[in-house]
Coordinates of C-alpha atoms in Angstrom, one line a residue:
X1 CA 55.3 65.3 42.0
X2 CA 52.9 62.5 40.0
X3 CA 53.0 65.4 37.2
X4 CA 56.5 66.7 37.1
X5 CA 57.2 62.7 36.6
X6 CA 55.5 62.3 33.9
X7 CA 56.4 65.7 32.2
X8 CA 59.9 64.3 33.0
X9 CA 59.3 60.9 31.1
X10 CA 58.2 61.8 28.3
X11 CA 60.8 64.4 27.6
X12 CA 63.2 61.9 27.2
X13 CA 61.4 59.6 24.6
X14 CA 63.4 60.0 22.0
X15 CA 61.5 61.1 19.0
X16 CA 60.4 58.9 16.2
X17 CA 59.6 60.0 12.8
X18 CA 56.0 59.5 11.7
X19 CA 55.2 56.1 9.9
X20 CA 52.0 58.0 7.5
X21 CA 52.8 61.7 6.0
X22 CA 50.5 64.3 7.7
X23 CA 50.2 67.2 9.6
X24 CA 52.2 67.6 12.9
X25 CA 50.0 66.3 15.9
X26 CA 50.5 66.1 19.6
X27 CA 53.1 63.6 20.1
X28 CA 52.4 59.9 21.8
X29 CA 54.6 57.5 24.2
X30 CA 54.7 54.0 22.1
X31 CA 55.9 51.5 23.7
X32 CA 60.0 50.5 22.9
X33 CA 59.3 47.2 21.0
X34 CA 56.4 48.9 18.7
X35 CA 58.4 51.5 18.0
X36 CA 61.3 49.4 16.7
X37 CA 58.9 47.7 14.8
X38 CA 57.6 50.6 13.4
X39 CA 61.1 51.5 12.2
X40 CA 61.9 48.4 10.6
X41 CA 58.6 49.2 8.4
X42 CA 59.9 52.4 8.2
X43 CA 63.4 50.7 6.4
X44 CA 61.0 48.4 3.9
X45 CA 59.2 51.1 3.0
X46 CA 62.0 53.4 2.2
X47 CA 63.7 50.8 -0.3
X48 CA 64.0 51.3 -3.5
X49 CA 60.9 50.6 -5.5
X50 CA 60.7 47.1 -7.9
X51 CA 61.9 46.7 -11.4
X52 CA 59.0 47.0 -13.7
X53 CA 56.6 44.3 -14.0
X54 CA 55.6 43.7 -10.3
X55 CA 53.8 45.9 -8.7
X56 CA 55.3 47.9 -5.9
X57 CA 54.5 47.5 -2.5
X58 CA 51.1 49.7 -0.9
X59 CA 52.0 51.9 1.7
X60 CA 49.2 53.7 1.5
X61 CA 45.6 52.4 3.8
X62 CA 42.6 51.1 1.1
X63 CA 40.8 52.9 -0.4
X64 CA 36.8 52.3 -0.4
X65 CA 34.0 53.2 -2.9
X66 CA 31.0 54.6 -0.2
X67 CA 27.7 52.8 -0.6
X68 CA 25.5 55.8 -0.3
X69 CA 22.5 52.4 -0.6
X70 CA 23.9 50.8 2.8
X71 CA 21.5 51.8 5.6
X72 CA 23.8 50.8 8.2
X73 CA 23.2 51.9 11.6
X74 CA 20.5 55.0 10.4
X75 CA 17.1 54.2 11.2
X76 CA 15.5 51.9 9.1
X77 CA 12.9 53.4 6.2
X78 CA 9.0 53.2 6.9
X79 CA 9.0 50.7 4.2
X80 CA 11.8 48.6 5.2
X81 CA 9.9 48.7 8.6
X82 CA 6.4 47.4 7.0
X83 CA 8.4 45.0 5.1
X84 CA 9.8 43.3 7.4
X85 CA 6.7 43.0 9.5
X86 CA 4.3 41.7 6.9
X87 CA 7.7 39.0 6.5
X88 CA 7.3 37.7 10.2
X89 CA 3.8 37.5 9.8
X90 CA 3.5 35.6 6.8
X91 CA 6.1 32.7 8.3
X92 CA 4.7 32.6 11.6
X93 CA 2.4 29.7 12.1
X94 CA -0.1 32.1 14.7
X95 CA -0.2 35.0 12.7
X96 CA -3.4 35.3 10.1
X97 CA -5.1 37.7 7.9
X98 CA -6.3 39.6 10.5
X99 CA -2.9 40.7 11.5
X100 CA -1.5 41.6 8.2
X101 CA -5.1 43.9 7.1
X102 CA -4.3 45.5 10.1
X103 CA -0.7 46.2 8.9
X104 CA -1.8 47.6 5.8
X105 CA -4.6 49.8 8.0
X106 CA -1.4 51.3 9.8
X107 CA 0.2 52.1 6.7
X108 CA -2.6 53.6 5.1
X109 CA -2.4 55.9 8.4
X110 CA 1.2 56.8 8.0
X111 CA 0.6 57.3 4.2
X112 CA 3.1 54.8 2.7
X113 CA 2.4 53.0 -0.3
X114 CA 3.0 48.8 -0.4
X115 CA 5.6 47.4 -2.4
X116 CA 5.5 44.1 -4.0
X117 CA 7.6 42.9 -1.1
X118 CA 4.3 43.5 1.2
X119 CA 1.7 43.0 -1.3
X120 CA 3.2 39.3 -2.2
X121 CA 3.3 38.6 1.7
X122 CA -0.6 39.8 2.2
X123 CA -1.4 37.4 -0.7
X124 CA 0.9 34.6 1.3
X125 CA -1.5 35.3 4.3
X126 CA -5.0 35.8 2.9
X127 CA -3.5 32.2 1.0
X128 CA -3.5 30.3 3.8
X129 CA -6.7 31.1 4.6
X130 CA -8.6 30.2 1.9
X131 CA -9.2 34.0 1.2
X132 CA -10.0 34.1 -2.4
X133 CA -11.9 37.4 -2.8
X134 CA -9.3 39.1 -0.6
X135 CA -6.7 37.5 -2.4
X136 CA -8.3 38.8 -5.9
X137 CA -9.0 42.4 -4.3
X138 CA -4.7 42.5 -3.5
X139 CA -4.3 41.9 -6.6
X140 CA -6.2 44.1 -8.3
X141 CA -4.7 46.8 -6.0
X142 CA -1.3 46.1 -6.9
X143 CA -2.4 46.7 -10.3
X144 CA -4.2 50.0 -9.5
X145 CA -1.0 51.2 -7.9
X146 CA 1.2 50.3 -10.4
X147 CA 2.6 47.3 -9.4
X148 CA 3.3 44.2 -11.2
X149 CA 2.2 40.7 -10.0
X150 CA 5.3 38.1 -9.9
X151 CA 4.8 34.7 -10.2
X152 CA 4.9 34.8 -6.2
X153 CA 1.5 36.4 -6.7
X154 CA 0.1 34.0 -8.9
X155 CA 1.3 31.4 -6.7
X156 CA -0.5 32.7 -4.0
X157 CA -3.9 33.0 -5.9
X158 CA -3.4 29.2 -7.2
X159 CA -2.6 28.1 -3.0
X160 CA -5.7 31.0 -2.6
X161 CA -8.2 28.8 -4.7
X162 CA -7.4 25.1 -4.1
X163 CA -10.4 24.4 -2.6
X164 CA -12.6 25.8 -5.1
X165 CA -13.0 23.8 -9.1
X166 CA -10.3 23.3 -10.4
X167 CA -11.1 25.9 -13.3
X168 CA -9.9 29.0 -11.0
X169 CA -6.5 27.6 -11.2
X170 CA -6.3 27.3 -14.8
X171 CA -7.4 30.6 -15.0
X172 CA -4.4 32.4 -13.4
X173 CA -2.7 29.7 -15.2
X174 CA -3.3 31.2 -18.4
X175 CA -3.3 34.6 -17.1
X176 CA 0.2 33.8 -16.3
X177 CA 0.6 32.8 -19.3
X178 CA -0.5 36.3 -20.7
X179 CA 1.5 38.5 -18.7
X180 CA 4.7 35.9 -19.9
X181 CA 5.7 34.3 -16.1
X182 CA 6.3 31.0 -16.9
X183 CA 5.6 28.0 -14.2
X184 CA 8.0 27.2 -11.7
X185 CA 8.5 24.6 -8.9
X186 CA 6.5 25.9 -6.5
X187 CA 3.6 26.6 -9.4
X188 CA 4.0 22.0 -10.0
X189 CA 4.5 22.4 -6.2
X190 CA 0.7 23.6 -6.2
X191 CA -0.9 22.0 -8.9
X192 CA 0.2 18.5 -7.5
X193 CA -0.8 18.9 -4.1
X194 CA -4.5 20.1 -5.7
X195 CA -4.7 16.8 -8.2
X196 CA -3.8 14.4 -5.2
X197 CA -6.0 15.8 -2.6
X198 CA -8.5 15.7 -5.0
X199 CA -7.5 11.9 -5.8
X200 CA -6.8 12.8 -10.0
X201 CA -4.2 10.9 -10.7
X202 CA -3.6 11.8 -14.2
X203 CA -3.5 15.4 -13.9
X204 CA -0.9 14.8 -11.1
X205 CA 1.3 12.5 -13.4
X206 CA 0.9 14.6 -16.3
X207 CA 2.3 17.9 -14.0
X208 CA 5.2 15.0 -12.4
X209 CA 6.4 14.8 -16.7
X210 CA 5.9 18.4 -17.0
X211 CA 8.6 19.1 -14.4
X212 CA 11.0 16.7 -16.1
X213 CA 10.7 17.8 -19.0
X214 CA 12.0 21.7 -17.3
X215 CA 14.6 20.0 -15.3
X216 CA 12.6 21.2 -12.4
X217 CA 13.5 18.1 -9.0
X218 CA 10.5 16.9 -7.9
X219 CA 10.0 17.3 -3.7
X220 CA 10.2 14.1 -1.9
X221 CA 6.2 14.9 -0.2
X222 CA 5.3 15.2 -3.9
X223 CA 6.5 11.6 -5.0
X224 CA 4.8 10.1 -1.4
X225 CA 1.5 11.7 -2.4
X226 CA 1.7 10.5 -6.1
X227 CA 2.7 6.8 -5.3
X228 CA -0.1 6.5 -2.5
X229 CA -2.3 7.5 -4.6
X230 CA -1.5 5.2 -7.3
X231 CA -1.4 2.6 -4.3
X232 CA -4.6 4.0 -3.7
X233 CA -6.8 4.1 -6.3
X234 CA -5.4 0.7 -7.5
X235 CA -2.5 0.3 -10.4
X236 CA 0.1 -1.2 -8.3
X237 CA 2.2 -1.5 -10.8
X238 CA 2.5 1.8 -11.2
X239 CA 3.1 2.7 -7.7
X240 CA 5.5 0.6 -8.0
X241 CA 7.4 1.9 -11.1
X242 CA 6.7 5.2 -10.0
X243 CA 8.9 4.9 -6.5
X244 CA 11.9 2.4 -8.2
X245 CA 12.1 5.3 -10.7
X246 CA 12.1 7.5 -7.7
X247 CA 14.4 6.3 -6.5
X248 CA 17.0 5.5 -8.6
X249 CA 17.4 8.9 -9.7
X250 CA 17.4 10.8 -6.4
X251 CA 19.7 10.4 -3.1
X252 CA 16.5 10.8 -1.0
X253 CA 14.6 8.1 0.1
X254 CA 11.2 7.3 0.1
X255 CA 9.5 6.8 3.8
X256 CA 8.9 3.2 4.5
X257 CA 5.1 3.9 5.0
X258 CA 5.1 4.8 0.6
X259 CA 6.2 1.2 0.7
X260 CA 4.4 -0.4 2.7
X261 CA 1.3 1.0 0.8
X262 CA 2.8 -0.5 -2.4
X263 CA 2.9 -3.7 -0.6
X264 CA -0.6 -3.9 0.4
X265 CA -1.9 -2.5 -2.9
X266 CA 0.0 -4.8 -4.4
X267 CA -0.9 -7.8 -2.5
X268 CA -4.7 -6.7 -2.9
X269 CA -4.6 -7.0 -6.7
X270 CA -2.5 -10.4 -6.3
X271 CA 0.2 -8.4 -8.5
X272 CA 3.2 -10.8 -7.9
X273 CA 5.8 -9.2 -9.6
X274 CA 4.9 -6.3 -7.5
X275 CA 4.3 -8.2 -3.7
X276 CA 7.4 -10.2 -3.9
X277 CA 10.2 -6.7 -4.7
X278 CA 7.4 -4.5 -1.9
X279 CA 8.3 -8.0 0.3
X280 CA 11.6 -7.7 0.0
X281 CA 11.5 -4.4 0.8
X282 CA 9.5 -3.6 3.5
X283 CA 10.5 -7.0 5.3
X284 CA 14.6 -8.0 4.0
X285 CA 15.4 -4.1 3.7
X286 CA 14.0 -1.5 6.2
X287 CA 12.8 -4.4 8.9
X288 CA 9.3 -3.5 9.4
X289 CA 6.7 -6.4 9.9
X290 CA 3.5 -6.2 7.9
X291 CA 0.0 -6.9 10.1
X292 CA -1.5 -10.3 10.7
X293 CA -4.1 -8.7 7.8
X294 CA -1.5 -7.9 5.1
X295 CA 0.1 -10.9 5.8
X296 CA -3.0 -13.2 5.0
X297 CA -2.8 -10.8 1.5
X298 CA 0.3 -11.6 0.5
X299 CA -0.2 -15.6 1.4
X300 CA -3.3 -15.4 -1.2
X301 CA -0.9 -14.1 -3.7
X302 CA 1.8 -16.8 -3.2
X303 CA -0.5 -19.5 -3.1
X304 CA -2.5 -18.0 -6.7
X305 CA 1.3 -17.6 -8.3
X306 CA 3.2 -20.4 -6.8
X307 CA 5.4 -18.7 -4.4
X308 CA 6.4 -21.2 -2.3
X309 CA 9.3 -19.4 -0.4
X310 CA 7.5 -16.2 0.0
X311 CA 4.6 -18.0 1.6
X312 CA 7.2 -20.1 4.0
X313 CA 8.8 -16.3 4.6
X314 CA 5.0 -14.9 5.1
X315 CA 4.9 -17.3 7.9
X316 CA 7.6 -17.0 9.6
X317 CA 6.3 -13.8 10.1
X318 CA 3.4 -14.4 11.4
X319 CA 5.2 -16.2 14.3
X320 CA 7.4 -13.2 14.7
X321 CA 4.5 -10.8 15.4
X322 CA 2.5 -13.0 18.1
X323 CA -0.3 -14.2 15.5
X324 CA -1.1 -17.5 16.3
X325 CA -1.0 -20.2 13.4
X326 CA -4.7 -21.1 12.3
X327 CA -6.0 -22.9 9.4
X328 CA -6.0 -20.3 7.1
X329 CA -2.8 -18.9 7.6
X330 CA -1.5 -22.5 5.9
X331 CA -4.1 -23.1 4.0
X332 CA -2.6 -20.4 0.6
X333 CA 0.7 -22.2 1.6
X334 CA -0.2 -25.3 0.7
X335 CA -1.9 -23.9 -2.6
X336 CA 1.9 -22.3 -3.1
X337 CA 3.3 -25.6 -3.1
X338 CA 1.3 -27.5 -4.7
X339 CA 1.3 -24.6 -7.3
X340 CA 5.0 -25.1 -8.0
X341 CA 4.7 -28.8 -7.9
X342 CA 6.2 -29.6 -4.6
X343 CA 3.6 -32.2 -3.1
X344 CA 5.6 -33.7 -1.2
X345 CA 6.0 -30.7 1.0
X346 CA 2.5 -29.7 0.6
X347 CA 1.6 -33.7 2.4
X348 CA 4.3 -32.7 5.1
X349 CA 2.8 -29.1 5.6
X350 CA -0.2 -31.5 6.4
X351 CA 1.7 -33.0 9.0
X352 CA 3.0 -30.1 10.5
X353 CA -0.6 -28.2 10.7
X354 CA -1.9 -31.7 12.7
X355 CA 1.5 -31.8 15.1
X356 CA 1.2 -27.2 15.7
X357 CA -2.5 -28.3 16.9
X358 CA -4.4 -27.4 13.7
X359 CA -6.6 -29.3 12.3
X360 CA -6.5 -29.0 8.3
X361 CA -9.7 -29.5 6.6
X362 CA -11.1 -30.6 3.1
X363 CA -10.8 -27.0 1.4
X364 CA -7.3 -27.1 3.0
X365 CA -6.6 -29.5 1.0
X366 CA -8.1 -28.5 -2.1
X367 CA -5.4 -27.7 -4.1
X368 CA -3.8 -31.4 -3.8
X369 CA -7.2 -32.8 -5.2
X370 CA -6.6 -29.6 -8.2
X371 CA -3.1 -31.3 -8.5
X372 CA -3.9 -34.7 -8.3
X373 CA -7.0 -34.7 -10.8
X374 CA -4.7 -33.5 -13.9
X375 CA -4.0 -37.2 -14.8
X376 CA -3.9 -41.0 -13.4
X377 CA -0.2 -40.3 -13.7
X378 CA 0.3 -38.2 -11.1
X379 CA -2.6 -39.5 -8.6
X380 CA -0.3 -42.5 -8.8
X381 CA 3.2 -40.8 -7.9
X382 CA 1.2 -39.6 -5.4
X383 CA 1.4 -43.0 -3.2
X384 CA 5.5 -42.4 -4.0
X385 CA 5.7 -39.5 -1.9
X386 CA 3.4 -41.2 0.7
X387 CA 5.9 -44.0 1.3
X388 CA 8.9 -41.7 1.1
X389 CA 7.2 -39.4 3.5
X390 CA 6.2 -42.5 5.4
X391 CA 10.1 -44.1 6.1
X392 CA 11.0 -40.5 6.9
X393 CA 9.2 -40.8 9.8
X394 CA 6.8 -38.1 9.4
X395 CA 2.6 -38.7 10.0
X396 CA 0.7 -38.8 7.4
X397 CA -2.4 -37.2 7.4
X398 CA -5.8 -38.3 6.2
X399 CA -6.7 -35.3 4.8
X400 CA -4.2 -36.6 2.2
X401 CA -5.5 -39.5 1.0
X402 CA -9.4 -37.9 1.3
X403 CA -7.4 -36.0 -1.8
X404 CA -6.6 -38.6 -3.4
X405 CA -10.2 -40.7 -2.9
X406 CA -11.0 -37.5 -4.0
X407 CA -8.9 -36.9 -7.4
X408 CA -9.8 -40.9 -8.0
X409 CA -13.5 -40.0 -7.8
X410 CA -13.2 -36.4 -10.3
X411 CA -11.4 -39.2 -12.6
X412 CA -14.3 -41.5 -12.7
X413 CA -11.8 -44.3 -11.1
X414 CA -13.9 -45.4 -8.3
X415 CA -11.5 -48.6 -8.2
X416 CA -8.3 -46.7 -7.5
X417 CA -11.3 -44.2 -4.9
X418 CA -12.2 -48.1 -3.2
X419 CA -8.3 -48.9 -2.9
X420 CA -7.3 -45.3 -1.4
X421 CA -10.1 -46.4 1.2
X422 CA -9.1 -49.8 2.2
X423 CA -5.2 -48.3 2.9
X424 CA -6.8 -46.4 5.7
X425 CA -4.8 -49.0 7.4
X426 CA -1.8 -49.0 6.2
X427 CA -0.8 -45.5 7.3
X428 CA -2.9 -45.5 10.8
X429 CA -5.0 -43.2 9.4
X430 CA -9.0 -43.4 10.4
X431 CA -11.0 -42.2 7.7
X432 CA -13.0 -39.6 9.0
X433 CA -17.0 -38.4 7.8
X434 CA -15.6 -36.6 4.3
X435 CA -14.0 -39.9 3.3
X436 CA -17.5 -41.5 3.4
X437 CA -19.1 -38.5 1.7
X438 CA -16.7 -38.8 -1.3
X439 CA -17.0 -42.3 -1.9
X440 CA -21.1 -41.7 -1.7
X441 CA -20.5 -39.2 -4.1
X442 CA -18.6 -41.7 -6.3
X443 CA -20.8 -44.6 -5.8
X444 CA -23.8 -41.7 -6.7
X445 CA -21.7 -41.8 -10.3
X446 CA -21.4 -45.2 -11.3
X447 CA -25.3 -45.9 -9.7
X448 CA -23.5 -48.4 -7.0
X449 CA -26.5 -49.0 -4.3
X450 CA -24.4 -51.9 -2.9
X451 CA -21.4 -50.1 -2.3
X452 CA -22.8 -47.0 -0.9
X453 CA -24.6 -49.8 1.7
X454 CA -22.0 -51.2 2.7
X455 CA -20.1 -47.8 3.3
X456 CA -22.9 -46.7 5.6
X457 CA -22.4 -50.2 7.4
X458 CA -18.7 -49.1 7.8
X459 CA -19.3 -45.8 9.1
X460 CA -22.0 -47.1 12.1
X461 CA -19.3 -49.8 12.7
X462 CA -16.6 -46.7 12.8
X463 CA -19.1 -44.7 15.6
X464 CA -18.9 -41.9 13.2
X465 CA -21.8 -39.9 12.5
X466 CA -23.7 -38.8 9.4
X467 CA -24.1 -35.6 8.7
X468 CA -26.8 -33.6 6.3
X469 CA -24.1 -34.1 3.4
X470 CA -23.8 -38.2 4.1
X471 CA -28.2 -38.3 4.1
X472 CA -28.2 -35.8 1.1
X473 CA -26.3 -38.4 -1.1
X474 CA -27.8 -41.4 -0.1
X475 CA -31.2 -40.5 -0.7
X476 CA -29.5 -39.3 -4.3
X477 CA -27.9 -42.9 -4.4
X478 CA -31.6 -44.1 -3.7
X479 CA -33.2 -42.3 -6.3
X480 CA -30.8 -43.8 -9.0
X481 CA -32.5 -47.4 -8.6
X482 CA -35.0 -48.5 -9.7
X483 CA -36.5 -48.8 -6.3
X484 CA -36.5 -45.9 -4.6
X485 CA -38.7 -46.6 -1.8
X486 CA -35.3 -45.8 0.5
X487 CA -35.3 -42.7 -0.3
X488 CA -38.2 -41.5 1.5
X489 CA -36.9 -43.3 4.5
X490 CA -33.6 -41.4 4.9
X491 CA -35.6 -38.4 4.4
X492 CA -37.6 -38.8 7.4
X493 CA -34.5 -40.4 8.8
X494 CA -32.9 -36.5 8.1
X495 CA -35.5 -34.6 9.1
X496 CA -35.6 -36.6 12.4
X497 CA -32.1 -36.0 13.0
X498 CA -32.7 -32.0 13.0
X499 CA -31.3 -31.7 9.0
X500 CA -33.3 -29.8 6.8
X501 CA -33.4 -31.4 3.4
X502 CA -32.1 -29.1 0.8
X503 CA -33.5 -27.8 -2.3
X504 CA -31.5 -30.3 -4.4
X505 CA -32.9 -32.8 -3.0
X506 CA -36.8 -32.2 -3.4
X507 CA -36.1 -31.7 -6.6
X508 CA -34.7 -35.1 -7.5
X509 CA -37.1 -36.6 -5.7
X510 CA -39.8 -34.6 -7.5
X511 CA -38.3 -36.1 -10.9
X512 CA -38.2 -39.2 -10.0
X513 CA -41.6 -39.6 -9.1
X514 CA -43.0 -37.8 -12.3
X515 CA -40.7 -39.6 -14.5
X516 CA -41.8 -42.6 -12.6
X517 CA -45.6 -41.6 -12.4
X518 CA -45.3 -41.6 -9.1
X519 CA -47.8 -39.1 -7.0
X520 CA -46.2 -38.9 -4.4
X521 CA -44.1 -36.2 -5.9
X522 CA -47.0 -33.6 -5.0
X523 CA -45.8 -34.6 -0.9
X524 CA -42.5 -33.2 -1.8
X525 CA -43.5 -30.4 -3.8
X526 CA -45.3 -29.3 -0.9
X527 CA -42.6 -29.8 1.5
X528 CA -40.4 -27.8 -0.6
X529 CA -42.5 -25.2 -0.5
X530 CA -43.0 -25.2 3.0
X531 CA -39.1 -25.3 3.6
X532 CA -39.5 -22.1 1.8
X533 CA -37.6 -22.9 -1.4
X534 CA -39.4 -21.7 -4.9
X535 CA -39.7 -23.4 -7.9
X536 CA -37.4 -23.6 -11.1
X537 CA -38.7 -22.5 -14.0
X538 CA -37.1 -25.7 -15.3
X539 CA -38.7 -27.9 -12.6
X540 CA -42.3 -26.1 -13.3
X541 CA -42.2 -26.6 -17.2
X542 CA -40.8 -30.6 -16.2
X543 CA -43.6 -30.6 -14.1
X544 CA -46.1 -29.0 -16.3
X545 CA -44.9 -31.5 -19.6
X546 CA -45.4 -34.8 -17.4
X547 CA -41.7 -35.7 -17.2
X548 CA -40.2 -34.0 -20.2
X549 CA -37.0 -32.7 -20.7
X550 CA -37.2 -28.9 -22.2
X551 CA -35.4 -28.7 -25.4
X552 CA -33.0 -26.4 -25.9
X553 CA -33.5 -23.6 -27.8
X554 CA -31.7 -23.8 -31.8

């Protein structure tokens, strides 16, 4: 029943003309919509051809030229399979030279001859394992089979000989030049990697220059290696120039650690022109925080060159990273302020230190002393700055007045030094042991024993305990007088206080006694030897000559 019905339906379908001229075939039942579409296309194709000048409408299938070299779905040849396999071994991180040699053994058993692709993949595996002898054996096998090496072959040889002397690399480059193969970017990459690993900055820079002259681009990793090497070898200016030039000519950015290396190298060399841009790059743009050690080196550079703004910013960063402020952090800041001519801010920093429970010392205020000792006018102007700070409600630290006293002593103006000492109560300050030791130095230069005795009396009234420096200077002050008996008294008192007299004290006593014809110089000389101090040649000559200074040689 179904078969007859289907047969009747087929009979009732009207026959349509064929779309493509071909041999009569069995009729096919088509939907009505598709039949109408075919009818419309037949009518279009039946229209007369267009006028000359326009291409006729195509009404035939496209014709293709068969490609006999394309394998399609046909089975691959043996050599193609080994090409694919060797490439996989060369690109695999787990496979190595043993795997590629096993593959070569299988090829030999099948009677297949390797081509340049397989040879280069073999060399790649051997180069990764630094098998130089085996790599050269592969090259000899290539040439014996009539296969000419290409640029990749020589690059693999250079990579394989990276642990040998540089003469091996130059030999390979000579062979490349002999066969007319110029080096490419990969060749220069291997050369630069070799030189940077060996620390040979000069040859690495030559390769970078050759890359630029040949129009080849320098890879990011290679540029970073060269910059880091320049920074590590102590060439901060060169490293900074290379870094700035690379980022100016490339869309790629250097890693932050490269700029950190440049900053560290510049700070270590106290190179201010490198520290400033590197600090701005690292802290300002990259928002990185250097460690405390690097911050201290930057502080030293800022102090040396008077970069007060940079030093202030470093102090801020130290607080951000959680480092506790110490005296050695503020000492370079004061130096930077003094070198920049900001003496008032330097005085104010001393008050800031004291308020932060950081006690400044004489060495902390040494830059202030260096600034004031240049001339009397600067010394006198310091009082105006202290008065201005006092009027602003700031506390004047005694180390500031001590620096003024030291500057006055350095200028041989004992009167100004004593005047500064008497000004301590005006600024609500109390002198310390450094104050008296500095004044005693001025007394020695002026041979003013009476002032020295008065200072010792005031020292005891203030309850300040003398230190070794105090005893040393009072002994030297006694030796400036015609009657120097007190020098032996203070020497014994110094030893009673468990202070070891320095070598200079014994030398001064020996010279004074010999010049005065005092035989007690032998006692001082024996004690000097017992303390382990050697007798200098000048002192021995002074003793042998009976108190005559040696004449300078003409």
